[in-house]
Amino acid sequence: AEKAKEQLDGKMINGFDLRLGWGRASPRPAAPMRPPGRLNNMQNGPFMGSAPIPPGSSFPPGMVPPQIVVEIPQDKEVISVIHTTASYVAKDGARFENIIMDRERNNPKFSFMFQPWSPQNIYYR
């Protein structure tokens, strides 16, 4: 980890100067944080989900957790590209995602990665 930190500190990634250092460890939550039940039931249409709220936290009066509408793309090729990309990113991490974004910047099949509020990007995330 130390060697990786030293090699990456000060590198430019996606136009940003990467600065790395050691921080303090974050405590793990006592219980795993799981998405609401509806997120686990994928169907053939859009569904609503909300971000999990950590135990003990609350929103200010009058505020509610954000709602995100996720629509499953209709194009089978788009679904295939998103699923394949997401599975490799889940396995190999953010560094792999950055490599794909650099390599496929001009590839229309990967345009969902550069449009954060597009339905395809929301589905990918």
Tab-separated table of N, CA, C and O in Angstrom:
chain	number	residue	atom	x	y	z
A	1	ALA	N	0.835	-1.187	0.000
A	1	ALA	CA	0.000	0.000	0.000
A	1	ALA	C	0.884	1.256	0.000
A	1	ALA	O	0.568	2.213	-0.696
A	2	GLU	N	1.943	1.223	0.754
A	2	GLU	CA	2.836	2.383	0.817
A	2	GLU	C	3.454	2.663	-0.551
A	2	GLU	O	3.532	3.807	-0.995
A	3	LYS	N	3.888	1.603	-1.231
A	3	LYS	CA	4.506	1.752	-2.549
A	3	LYS	C	3.494	2.326	-3.551
A	3	LYS	O	3.824	3.221	-4.319
A	4	ALA	N	2.263	1.831	-3.522
A	4	ALA	CA	1.220	2.334	-4.416
A	4	ALA	C	0.939	3.803	-4.129
A	4	ALA	O	0.788	4.613	-5.056
A	5	LYS	N	0.880	4.155	-2.846
A	5	LYS	CA	0.635	5.546	-2.463
A	5	LYS	C	1.740	6.444	-3.008
A	5	LYS	O	1.481	7.492	-3.589
A	6	GLU	N	2.979	6.013	-2.866
A	6	GLU	CA	4.110	6.814	-3.344
A	6	GLU	C	4.094	6.955	-4.864
A	6	GLU	O	4.389	8.027	-5.395
A	7	GLN	N	3.741	5.875	-5.574
A	7	GLN	CA	3.745	5.919	-7.038
A	7	GLN	C	2.606	6.767	-7.602
A	7	GLN	O	2.744	7.352	-8.659
A	8	LEU	N	1.475	6.823	-6.908
A	8	LEU	CA	0.325	7.557	-7.419
A	8	LEU	C	0.271	9.003	-6.943
A	8	LEU	O	-0.386	9.832	-7.574
A	9	ASP	N	0.933	9.331	-5.854
A	9	ASP	CA	0.871	10.685	-5.319
A	9	ASP	C	1.456	11.672	-6.324
A	9	ASP	O	2.564	11.487	-6.826
A	10	GLY	N	0.682	12.704	-6.657
A	10	GLY	CA	1.141	13.734	-7.577
A	10	GLY	C	0.855	13.433	-9.040
A	10	GLY	O	1.140	14.251	-9.903
A	11	LYS	N	0.274	12.285	-9.368
A	11	LYS	CA	-0.054	11.934	-10.757
A	11	LYS	C	-1.286	12.703	-11.211
A	11	LYS	O	-2.133	13.065	-10.411
A	12	MET	N	-1.379	12.937	-12.520
A	12	MET	CA	-2.554	13.569	-13.109
A	12	MET	C	-3.479	12.468	-13.608
A	12	MET	O	-3.069	11.613	-14.383
A	13	ILE	N	-4.740	12.478	-13.138
A	13	ILE	CA	-5.744	11.514	-13.574
A	13	ILE	C	-6.993	12.290	-13.950
A	13	ILE	O	-7.536	13.031	-13.130
A	14	ASN	N	-7.422	12.117	-15.207
A	14	ASN	CA	-8.603	12.824	-15.719
A	14	ASN	C	-8.506	14.329	-15.499
A	14	ASN	O	-9.485	14.985	-15.173
A	15	GLY	N	-7.300	14.871	-15.638
A	15	GLY	CA	-7.119	16.309	-15.490
A	15	GLY	C	-7.018	16.797	-14.058
A	15	GLY	O	-6.989	17.987	-13.815
A	16	PHE	N	-6.980	15.872	-13.092
A	16	PHE	CA	-6.900	16.248	-11.686
A	16	PHE	C	-5.569	15.779	-11.106
A	16	PHE	O	-5.119	14.672	-11.373
A	17	ASP	N	-4.960	16.631	-10.302
A	17	ASP	CA	-3.710	16.299	-9.626
A	17	ASP	C	-4.045	15.450	-8.410
A	17	ASP	O	-4.727	15.902	-7.492
A	18	LEU	N	-3.617	14.203	-8.415
A	18	LEU	CA	-3.939	13.267	-7.344
A	18	LEU	C	-2.968	13.453	-6.173
A	18	LEU	O	-1.760	13.396	-6.349
A	19	ARG	N	-3.513	13.714	-5.002
A	19	ARG	CA	-2.716	13.855	-3.781
A	19	ARG	C	-3.151	12.778	-2.809
A	19	ARG	O	-4.323	12.688	-2.443
A	20	LEU	N	-2.228	11.947	-2.378
A	20	LEU	CA	-2.552	10.844	-1.486
A	20	LEU	C	-1.803	10.972	-0.169
A	20	LEU	O	-0.675	11.440	-0.130
A	21	GLY	N	-2.440	10.528	0.864
A	21	GLY	CA	-1.823	10.511	2.184
A	21	GLY	C	-2.571	9.529	3.059
A	21	GLY	O	-3.614	8.990	2.679
A	22	TRP	N	-2.039	9.260	4.192
A	22	TRP	CA	-2.691	8.335	5.114
A	22	TRP	C	-3.660	9.100	5.997
A	22	TRP	O	-3.367	10.180	6.477
A	23	GLY	N	-4.826	8.539	6.184
A	23	GLY	CA	-5.836	9.117	7.059
A	23	GLY	C	-6.130	8.144	8.184
A	23	GLY	O	-5.560	7.060	8.261
A	24	ARG	N	-7.044	8.522	9.034
A	24	ARG	CA	-7.396	7.593	10.112
A	24	ARG	C	-8.434	6.607	9.611
A	24	ARG	O	-9.192	6.881	8.679
A	25	ALA	N	-8.464	5.459	10.204
A	25	ALA	CA	-9.391	4.410	9.800
A	25	ALA	C	-10.827	4.823	10.120
A	25	ALA	O	-11.091	5.472	11.123
A	26	SER	N	-11.743	4.439	9.255
A	26	SER	CA	-13.172	4.690	9.486
A	26	SER	C	-13.781	3.475	10.147
A	26	SER	O	-13.513	2.348	9.740
A	27	PRO	N	-14.595	3.682	11.175
A	27	PRO	CA	-15.225	2.522	11.821
A	27	PRO	C	-16.260	1.892	10.899
A	27	PRO	O	-16.916	2.581	10.122
A	28	ARG	N	-16.385	0.573	10.975
A	28	ARG	CA	-17.411	-0.131	10.196
A	28	ARG	C	-18.735	-0.009	10.921
A	28	ARG	O	-18.788	-0.030	12.150
A	29	PRO	N	-19.836	0.093	10.173
A	29	PRO	CA	-21.140	0.144	10.834
A	29	PRO	C	-21.429	-1.184	11.533
A	29	PRO	O	-20.963	-2.239	11.097
A	30	ALA	N	-22.205	-1.135	12.608
A	30	ALA	CA	-22.520	-2.345	13.367
A	30	ALA	C	-23.317	-3.329	12.529
A	30	ALA	O	-23.119	-4.540	12.624
A	31	ALA	N	-24.208	-2.825	11.689
A	31	ALA	CA	-25.013	-3.689	10.829
A	31	ALA	C	-24.801	-3.254	9.381
A	31	ALA	O	-24.591	-2.068	9.111
A	32	PRO	N	-24.826	-4.184	8.424
A	32	PRO	CA	-24.645	-3.786	7.028
A	32	PRO	C	-25.762	-2.861	6.566
A	32	PRO	O	-26.911	-3.013	6.990
A	33	MET	N	-25.407	-1.896	5.734
A	33	MET	CA	-26.393	-0.973	5.197
A	33	MET	C	-26.881	-1.543	3.873
A	33	MET	O	-26.108	-1.719	2.946
A	34	ARG	N	-28.155	-1.854	3.802
A	34	ARG	CA	-28.730	-2.446	2.601
A	34	ARG	C	-29.731	-1.479	1.993
A	34	ARG	O	-30.390	-0.720	2.705
A	35	PRO	N	-29.853	-1.520	0.636
A	35	PRO	CA	-30.855	-0.663	0.010
A	35	PRO	C	-32.251	-1.117	0.370
A	35	PRO	O	-32.441	-2.266	0.782
A	36	PRO	N	-33.233	-0.237	0.224
A	36	PRO	CA	-34.609	-0.626	0.516
A	36	PRO	C	-35.029	-1.817	-0.332
A	36	PRO	O	-34.478	-2.060	-1.397
A	37	GLY	N	-36.027	-2.555	0.129
A	37	GLY	CA	-36.457	-3.785	-0.515
A	37	GLY	C	-36.787	-3.652	-1.989
A	37	GLY	O	-36.506	-4.542	-2.771
A	38	ARG	N	-37.380	-2.541	-2.382
A	38	ARG	CA	-37.767	-2.395	-3.788
A	38	ARG	C	-36.564	-2.392	-4.710
A	38	ARG	O	-36.677	-2.752	-5.871
A	39	LEU	N	-35.393	-1.986	-4.243
A	39	LEU	CA	-34.215	-1.986	-5.094
A	39	LEU	C	-33.754	-3.407	-5.397
A	39	LEU	O	-33.058	-3.638	-6.371
A	40	ASN	N	-34.125	-4.349	-4.572
A	40	ASN	CA	-33.713	-5.727	-4.788
A	40	ASN	C	-34.605	-6.447	-5.787
A	40	ASN	O	-34.262	-7.511	-6.265
A	41	ASN	N	-35.767	-5.895	-6.106
A	41	ASN	CA	-36.714	-6.535	-7.016
A	41	ASN	C	-36.667	-5.849	-8.373
A	41	ASN	O	-37.474	-4.999	-8.679
A	42	MET	N	-35.704	-6.247	-9.220
A	42	MET	CA	-35.582	-5.653	-10.547
A	42	MET	C	-36.766	-6.087	-11.398
A	42	MET	O	-37.097	-7.250	-11.464
A	43	GLN	N	-37.416	-5.125	-12.050
A	43	GLN	CA	-38.525	-5.424	-12.938
A	43	GLN	C	-38.226	-4.792	-14.285
A	43	GLN	O	-37.191	-4.191	-14.486
A	44	ASN	N	-39.151	-4.905	-15.206
A	44	ASN	CA	-38.923	-4.406	-16.556
A	44	ASN	C	-39.299	-2.948	-16.741
A	44	ASN	O	-39.493	-2.504	-17.854
A	45	GLY	N	-39.423	-2.181	-15.710
A	45	GLY	CA	-39.774	-0.776	-15.841
A	45	GLY	C	-39.044	0.044	-14.812
A	45	GLY	O	-38.267	-0.482	-14.026
A	46	PRO	N	-39.280	1.356	-14.814
A	46	PRO	CA	-38.617	2.198	-13.821
A	46	PRO	C	-39.147	1.891	-12.428
A	46	PRO	O	-40.270	1.441	-12.262
A	47	PHE	N	-38.312	2.091	-11.454
A	47	PHE	CA	-38.737	1.934	-10.073
A	47	PHE	C	-38.084	3.017	-9.248
A	47	PHE	O	-37.109	3.621	-9.663
A	48	MET	N	-38.659	3.264	-8.097
A	48	MET	CA	-38.131	4.311	-7.223
A	48	MET	C	-37.276	3.683	-6.143
A	48	MET	O	-37.601	2.629	-5.615
A	49	GLY	N	-36.203	4.340	-5.817
A	49	GLY	CA	-35.364	3.883	-4.727
A	49	GLY	C	-34.951	5.080	-3.910
A	49	GLY	O	-35.036	6.213	-4.366
A	50	SER	N	-34.528	4.855	-2.698
A	50	SER	CA	-34.017	5.949	-1.894
A	50	SER	C	-32.722	5.503	-1.258
A	50	SER	O	-32.488	4.322	-1.062
A	51	ALA	N	-31.872	6.460	-0.995
A	51	ALA	CA	-30.588	6.153	-0.387
A	51	ALA	C	-30.803	5.665	1.041
A	51	ALA	O	-31.676	6.174	1.744
A	52	PRO	N	-30.036	4.643	1.467
A	52	PRO	CA	-30.194	4.186	2.852
A	52	PRO	C	-29.772	5.272	3.834
A	52	PRO	O	-28.868	6.039	3.566
A	53	ILE	N	-30.460	5.338	4.952
A	53	ILE	CA	-30.156	6.335	5.977
A	53	ILE	C	-29.436	5.616	7.115
A	53	ILE	O	-29.973	4.670	7.684
A	54	PRO	N	-28.200	6.029	7.424
A	54	PRO	CA	-27.474	5.375	8.516
A	54	PRO	C	-28.229	5.504	9.833
A	54	PRO	O	-28.874	6.528	10.084
A	55	PRO	N	-28.166	4.468	10.682
A	55	PRO	CA	-28.838	4.551	11.989
A	55	PRO	C	-28.337	5.759	12.774
A	55	PRO	O	-27.167	6.084	12.752
A	56	GLY	N	-29.253	6.438	13.430
A	56	GLY	CA	-28.883	7.582	14.256
A	56	GLY	C	-28.837	8.897	13.504
A	56	GLY	O	-28.706	9.952	14.102
A	57	SER	N	-28.916	8.857	12.159
A	57	SER	CA	-28.883	10.119	11.417
A	57	SER	C	-30.312	10.536	11.091
A	57	SER	O	-31.234	9.735	11.142
A	58	SER	N	-30.479	11.802	10.787
A	58	SER	CA	-31.812	12.287	10.449
A	58	SER	C	-31.677	13.430	9.465
A	58	SER	O	-30.615	14.012	9.302
A	59	PHE	N	-32.784	13.741	8.808
A	59	PHE	CA	-32.825	14.859	7.890
A	59	PHE	C	-33.432	16.048	8.623
A	59	PHE	O	-34.247	15.874	9.525
A	60	PRO	N	-33.065	17.259	8.224
A	60	PRO	CA	-33.678	18.439	8.845
A	60	PRO	C	-35.195	18.402	8.637
A	60	PRO	O	-35.681	17.783	7.692
A	61	PRO	N	-35.946	19.059	9.502
A	61	PRO	CA	-37.406	19.070	9.365
A	61	PRO	C	-37.829	19.509	7.962
A	61	PRO	O	-37.286	20.450	7.408
A	62	GLY	N	-38.777	18.791	7.399
A	62	GLY	CA	-39.288	19.116	6.076
A	62	GLY	C	-38.513	18.505	4.924
A	62	GLY	O	-38.944	18.551	3.793
A	63	MET	N	-37.351	17.932	5.214
A	63	MET	CA	-36.567	17.299	4.147
A	63	MET	C	-36.799	15.797	4.168
A	63	MET	O	-36.995	15.207	5.220
A	64	VAL	N	-36.744	15.195	2.996
A	64	VAL	CA	-36.912	13.745	2.870
A	64	VAL	C	-35.698	13.189	2.138
A	64	VAL	O	-34.991	13.911	1.445
A	65	PRO	N	-35.439	11.884	2.281
A	65	PRO	CA	-34.311	11.299	1.549
A	65	PRO	C	-34.499	11.489	0.046
A	65	PRO	O	-35.625	11.516	-0.448
A	66	PRO	N	-33.401	11.640	-0.705
A	66	PRO	CA	-33.515	11.835	-2.147
A	66	PRO	C	-34.113	10.604	-2.820
A	66	PRO	O	-33.864	9.483	-2.401
A	67	GLN	N	-34.924	10.824	-3.835
A	67	GLN	CA	-35.530	9.748	-4.611
A	67	GLN	C	-34.826	9.690	-5.971
A	67	GLN	O	-34.610	10.719	-6.597
A	68	ILE	N	-34.504	8.499	-6.407
A	68	ILE	CA	-33.824	8.300	-7.677
A	68	ILE	C	-34.662	7.353	-8.521
A	68	ILE	O	-35.000	6.261	-8.074
A	69	VAL	N	-34.987	7.765	-9.737
A	69	VAL	CA	-35.732	6.906	-10.655
A	69	VAL	C	-34.713	6.176	-11.524
A	69	VAL	O	-33.887	6.798	-12.187
A	70	VAL	N	-34.772	4.849	-11.501
A	70	VAL	CA	-33.870	4.025	-12.307
A	70	VAL	C	-34.697	3.356	-13.392
A	70	VAL	O	-35.654	2.651	-13.099
A	71	GLU	N	-34.305	3.605	-14.646
A	71	GLU	CA	-34.987	2.997	-15.776
A	71	GLU	C	-34.050	1.985	-16.419
A	71	GLU	O	-32.901	2.304	-16.716
A	72	ILE	N	-34.534	0.782	-16.655
A	72	ILE	CA	-33.740	-0.245	-17.322
A	72	ILE	C	-33.729	0.089	-18.809
A	72	ILE	O	-34.787	0.239	-19.417
A	73	PRO	N	-32.522	0.235	-19.414
A	73	PRO	CA	-32.460	0.563	-20.846
A	73	PRO	C	-33.191	-0.482	-21.689
A	73	PRO	O	-33.198	-1.664	-21.358
A	74	GLN	N	-33.793	-0.052	-22.785
A	74	GLN	CA	-34.513	-0.953	-23.679
A	74	GLN	C	-33.577	-1.658	-24.656
A	74	GLN	O	-33.831	-2.764	-25.072
A	75	ASP	N	-32.479	-0.995	-25.025
A	75	ASP	CA	-31.538	-1.534	-26.003
A	75	ASP	C	-30.675	-2.621	-25.358
A	75	ASP	O	-29.944	-2.371	-24.399
A	76	LYS	N	-30.753	-3.834	-25.888
A	76	LYS	CA	-30.018	-4.979	-25.316
A	76	LYS	C	-28.507	-4.779	-25.391
A	76	LYS	O	-27.782	-5.204	-24.497
A	77	GLU	N	-28.015	-4.100	-26.441
A	77	GLU	CA	-26.579	-3.860	-26.561
A	77	GLU	C	-26.106	-2.888	-25.479
A	77	GLU	O	-25.042	-3.082	-24.884
A	78	VAL	N	-26.908	-1.854	-25.199
A	78	VAL	CA	-26.575	-0.903	-24.137
A	78	VAL	C	-26.529	-1.625	-22.789
A	78	VAL	O	-25.595	-1.445	-22.005
A	79	ILE	N	-27.523	-2.468	-22.535
A	79	ILE	CA	-27.545	-3.234	-21.285
A	79	ILE	C	-26.298	-4.107	-21.180
A	79	ILE	O	-25.665	-4.180	-20.124
A	80	SER	N	-25.924	-4.751	-22.277
A	80	SER	CA	-24.749	-5.630	-22.273
A	80	SER	C	-23.469	-4.854	-21.951
A	80	SER	O	-22.654	-5.289	-21.130
A	81	VAL	N	-23.300	-3.685	-22.596
A	81	VAL	CA	-22.099	-2.861	-22.338
A	81	VAL	C	-22.086	-2.399	-20.883
A	81	VAL	O	-21.053	-2.471	-20.206
A	82	ILE	N	-23.228	-1.944	-20.377
A	82	ILE	CA	-23.303	-1.461	-18.995
A	82	ILE	C	-23.026	-2.599	-18.021
A	82	ILE	O	-22.222	-2.442	-17.092
A	83	HIS	N	-23.654	-3.752	-18.210
A	83	HIS	CA	-23.443	-4.880	-17.291
A	83	HIS	C	-21.991	-5.361	-17.310
A	83	HIS	O	-21.409	-5.620	-16.245
A	84	THR	N	-21.415	-5.474	-18.508
A	84	THR	CA	-20.019	-5.924	-18.609
A	84	THR	C	-19.089	-4.926	-17.931
A	84	THR	O	-18.211	-5.311	-17.145
A	85	THR	N	-19.281	-3.639	-18.228
A	85	THR	CA	-18.433	-2.605	-17.620
A	85	THR	C	-18.586	-2.615	-16.104
A	85	THR	O	-17.588	-2.611	-15.365
A	86	ALA	N	-19.828	-2.652	-15.619
A	86	ALA	CA	-20.075	-2.630	-14.171
A	86	ALA	C	-19.469	-3.845	-13.479
A	86	ALA	O	-18.931	-3.727	-12.379
A	87	SER	N	-19.520	-5.008	-14.118
A	87	SER	CA	-18.966	-6.205	-13.465
A	87	SER	C	-17.449	-6.098	-13.346
A	87	SER	O	-16.880	-6.468	-12.318
A	88	TYR	N	-16.785	-5.569	-14.385
A	88	TYR	CA	-15.326	-5.405	-14.292
A	88	TYR	C	-14.952	-4.313	-13.291
A	88	TYR	O	-13.977	-4.454	-12.544
A	89	VAL	N	-15.725	-3.220	-13.264
A	89	VAL	CA	-15.442	-2.146	-12.301
A	89	VAL	C	-15.657	-2.655	-10.876
A	89	VAL	O	-14.873	-2.359	-9.974
A	90	ALA	N	-16.699	-3.460	-10.669
A	90	ALA	CA	-16.947	-4.018	-9.330
A	90	ALA	C	-15.799	-4.916	-8.913
A	90	ALA	O	-15.415	-4.948	-7.743
A	91	LYS	N	-15.238	-5.647	-9.861
A	91	LYS	CA	-14.145	-6.584	-9.550
A	91	LYS	C	-12.806	-5.859	-9.416
A	91	LYS	O	-12.041	-6.132	-8.488
A	92	ASP	N	-12.533	-4.921	-10.339
A	92	ASP	CA	-11.198	-4.316	-10.410
A	92	ASP	C	-11.099	-2.901	-9.862
A	92	ASP	O	-10.015	-2.348	-9.759
A	93	GLY	N	-12.233	-2.269	-9.537
A	93	GLY	CA	-12.206	-0.995	-8.838
A	93	GLY	C	-12.192	0.245	-9.711
A	93	GLY	O	-12.268	0.201	-10.937
A	94	ALA	N	-12.100	1.378	-9.017
A	94	ALA	CA	-12.178	2.696	-9.654
A	94	ALA	C	-11.024	2.938	-10.622
A	94	ALA	O	-11.195	3.633	-11.623
A	95	ARG	N	-9.875	2.357	-10.355
A	95	ARG	CA	-8.734	2.545	-11.261
A	95	ARG	C	-9.071	1.984	-12.642
A	95	ARG	O	-8.778	2.600	-13.655
A	96	PHE	N	-9.700	0.804	-12.668
A	96	PHE	CA	-10.121	0.222	-13.938
A	96	PHE	C	-11.142	1.129	-14.623
A	96	PHE	O	-11.077	1.341	-15.832
A	97	GLU	N	-12.085	1.658	-13.849
A	97	GLU	CA	-13.088	2.552	-14.419
A	97	GLU	C	-12.421	3.773	-15.053
A	97	GLU	O	-12.800	4.197	-16.148
A	98	ASN	N	-11.420	4.333	-14.396
A	98	ASN	CA	-10.708	5.491	-14.950
A	98	ASN	C	-9.990	5.130	-16.246
A	98	ASN	O	-9.955	5.922	-17.186
A	99	ILE	N	-9.414	3.929	-16.302
A	99	ILE	CA	-8.732	3.487	-17.523
A	99	ILE	C	-9.737	3.373	-18.669
A	99	ILE	O	-9.486	3.840	-19.784
A	100	ILE	N	-10.892	2.752	-18.395
A	100	ILE	CA	-11.926	2.618	-19.425
A	100	ILE	C	-12.404	3.992	-19.886
A	100	ILE	O	-12.570	4.241	-21.085
A	101	MET	N	-12.598	4.911	-18.941
A	101	MET	CA	-13.068	6.255	-19.308
A	101	MET	C	-12.031	6.980	-20.172
A	101	MET	O	-12.402	7.690	-21.106
A	102	ASP	N	-10.754	6.801	-19.880
A	102	ASP	CA	-9.717	7.416	-20.711
A	102	ASP	C	-9.674	6.773	-22.097
A	102	ASP	O	-9.598	7.451	-23.113
A	103	ARG	N	-9.743	5.450	-22.121
A	103	ARG	CA	-9.606	4.702	-23.370
A	103	ARG	C	-10.832	4.859	-24.283
A	103	ARG	O	-10.697	4.902	-25.497
A	104	GLU	N	-12.021	4.927	-23.710
A	104	GLU	CA	-13.264	4.915	-24.494
A	104	GLU	C	-13.956	6.274	-24.541
A	104	GLU	O	-15.129	6.355	-24.843
A	105	ARG	N	-13.214	7.326	-24.276
A	105	ARG	CA	-13.780	8.681	-24.225
A	105	ARG	C	-14.568	9.031	-25.492
A	105	ARG	O	-15.597	9.686	-25.425
A	106	ASN	N	-14.112	8.625	-26.650
A	106	ASN	CA	-14.759	8.981	-27.912
A	106	ASN	C	-15.624	7.857	-28.479
A	106	ASN	O	-16.074	7.951	-29.619
A	107	ASN	N	-15.834	6.805	-27.712
A	107	ASN	CA	-16.644	5.672	-28.158
A	107	ASN	C	-18.093	5.903	-27.724
A	107	ASN	O	-18.387	5.949	-26.535
A	108	PRO	N	-19.022	6.039	-28.673
A	108	PRO	CA	-20.416	6.313	-28.303
A	108	PRO	C	-21.041	5.223	-27.432
A	108	PRO	O	-21.975	5.491	-26.682
A	109	LYS	N	-20.538	3.995	-27.502
A	109	LYS	CA	-21.082	2.915	-26.672
A	109	LYS	C	-20.851	3.178	-25.189
A	109	LYS	O	-21.551	2.637	-24.346
A	110	PHE	N	-19.848	4.002	-24.863
A	110	PHE	CA	-19.522	4.295	-23.469
A	110	PHE	C	-19.911	5.716	-23.067
A	110	PHE	O	-19.488	6.206	-22.029
A	111	SER	N	-20.757	6.371	-23.876
A	111	SER	CA	-21.135	7.762	-23.574
A	111	SER	C	-21.854	7.869	-22.229
A	111	SER	O	-21.799	8.910	-21.571
A	112	PHE	N	-22.505	6.786	-21.781
A	112	PHE	CA	-23.219	6.809	-20.495
A	112	PHE	C	-22.281	7.122	-19.337
A	112	PHE	O	-22.716	7.653	-18.322
A	113	MET	N	-21.006	6.812	-19.474
A	113	MET	CA	-20.055	7.044	-18.382
A	113	MET	C	-19.747	8.521	-18.191
A	113	MET	O	-19.244	8.921	-17.143
A	114	PHE	N	-20.056	9.346	-19.199
A	114	PHE	CA	-19.706	10.763	-19.168
A	114	PHE	C	-20.932	11.665	-19.017
A	114	PHE	O	-20.807	12.888	-19.073
A	115	GLN	N	-22.096	11.067	-18.838
A	115	GLN	CA	-23.337	11.823	-18.690
A	115	GLN	C	-23.973	11.438	-17.359
A	115	GLN	O	-24.826	10.560	-17.300
A	116	PRO	N	-23.544	12.074	-16.255
A	116	PRO	CA	-23.928	11.612	-14.920
A	116	PRO	C	-25.419	11.534	-14.639
A	116	PRO	O	-25.836	10.732	-13.823
A	117	TRP	N	-26.251	12.334	-15.281
A	117	TRP	CA	-27.679	12.285	-14.985
A	117	TRP	C	-28.488	11.618	-16.084
A	117	TRP	O	-29.707	11.666	-16.075
A	118	SER	N	-27.803	10.959	-17.024
A	118	SER	CA	-28.542	10.243	-18.063
A	118	SER	C	-29.146	8.975	-17.461
A	118	SER	O	-28.607	8.409	-16.497
A	119	PRO	N	-30.261	8.497	-18.005
A	119	PRO	CA	-30.871	7.264	-17.485
A	119	PRO	C	-29.897	6.072	-17.522
A	119	PRO	O	-29.892	5.250	-16.611
A	120	GLN	N	-29.047	6.016	-18.566
A	120	GLN	CA	-28.090	4.908	-18.659
A	120	GLN	C	-27.043	4.982	-17.560
A	120	GLN	O	-26.647	3.961	-17.000
A	121	ASN	N	-26.569	6.194	-17.221
A	121	ASN	CA	-25.569	6.333	-16.162
A	121	ASN	C	-26.179	6.012	-14.800
A	121	ASN	O	-25.541	5.363	-13.965
A	122	ILE	N	-27.412	6.434	-14.586
A	122	ILE	CA	-28.080	6.132	-13.305
A	122	ILE	C	-28.241	4.618	-13.180
A	122	ILE	O	-27.993	4.049	-12.125
A	123	TYR	N	-28.617	3.958	-14.274
A	123	TYR	CA	-28.726	2.492	-14.258
A	123	TYR	C	-27.356	1.859	-13.981
A	123	TYR	O	-27.228	0.931	-13.187
A	124	TYR	N	-26.309	2.372	-14.634
A	124	TYR	CA	-24.937	1.862	-14.434
A	124	TYR	C	-24.489	2.020	-12.990
A	124	TYR	O	-23.952	1.100	-12.398
A	125	ARG	N	-24.724	3.158	-12.382
A	125	ARG	CA	-24.289	3.415	-11.012
A	125	ARG	C	-25.081	2.558	-10.038
A	125	ARG	O	-24.617	2.129	-9.043
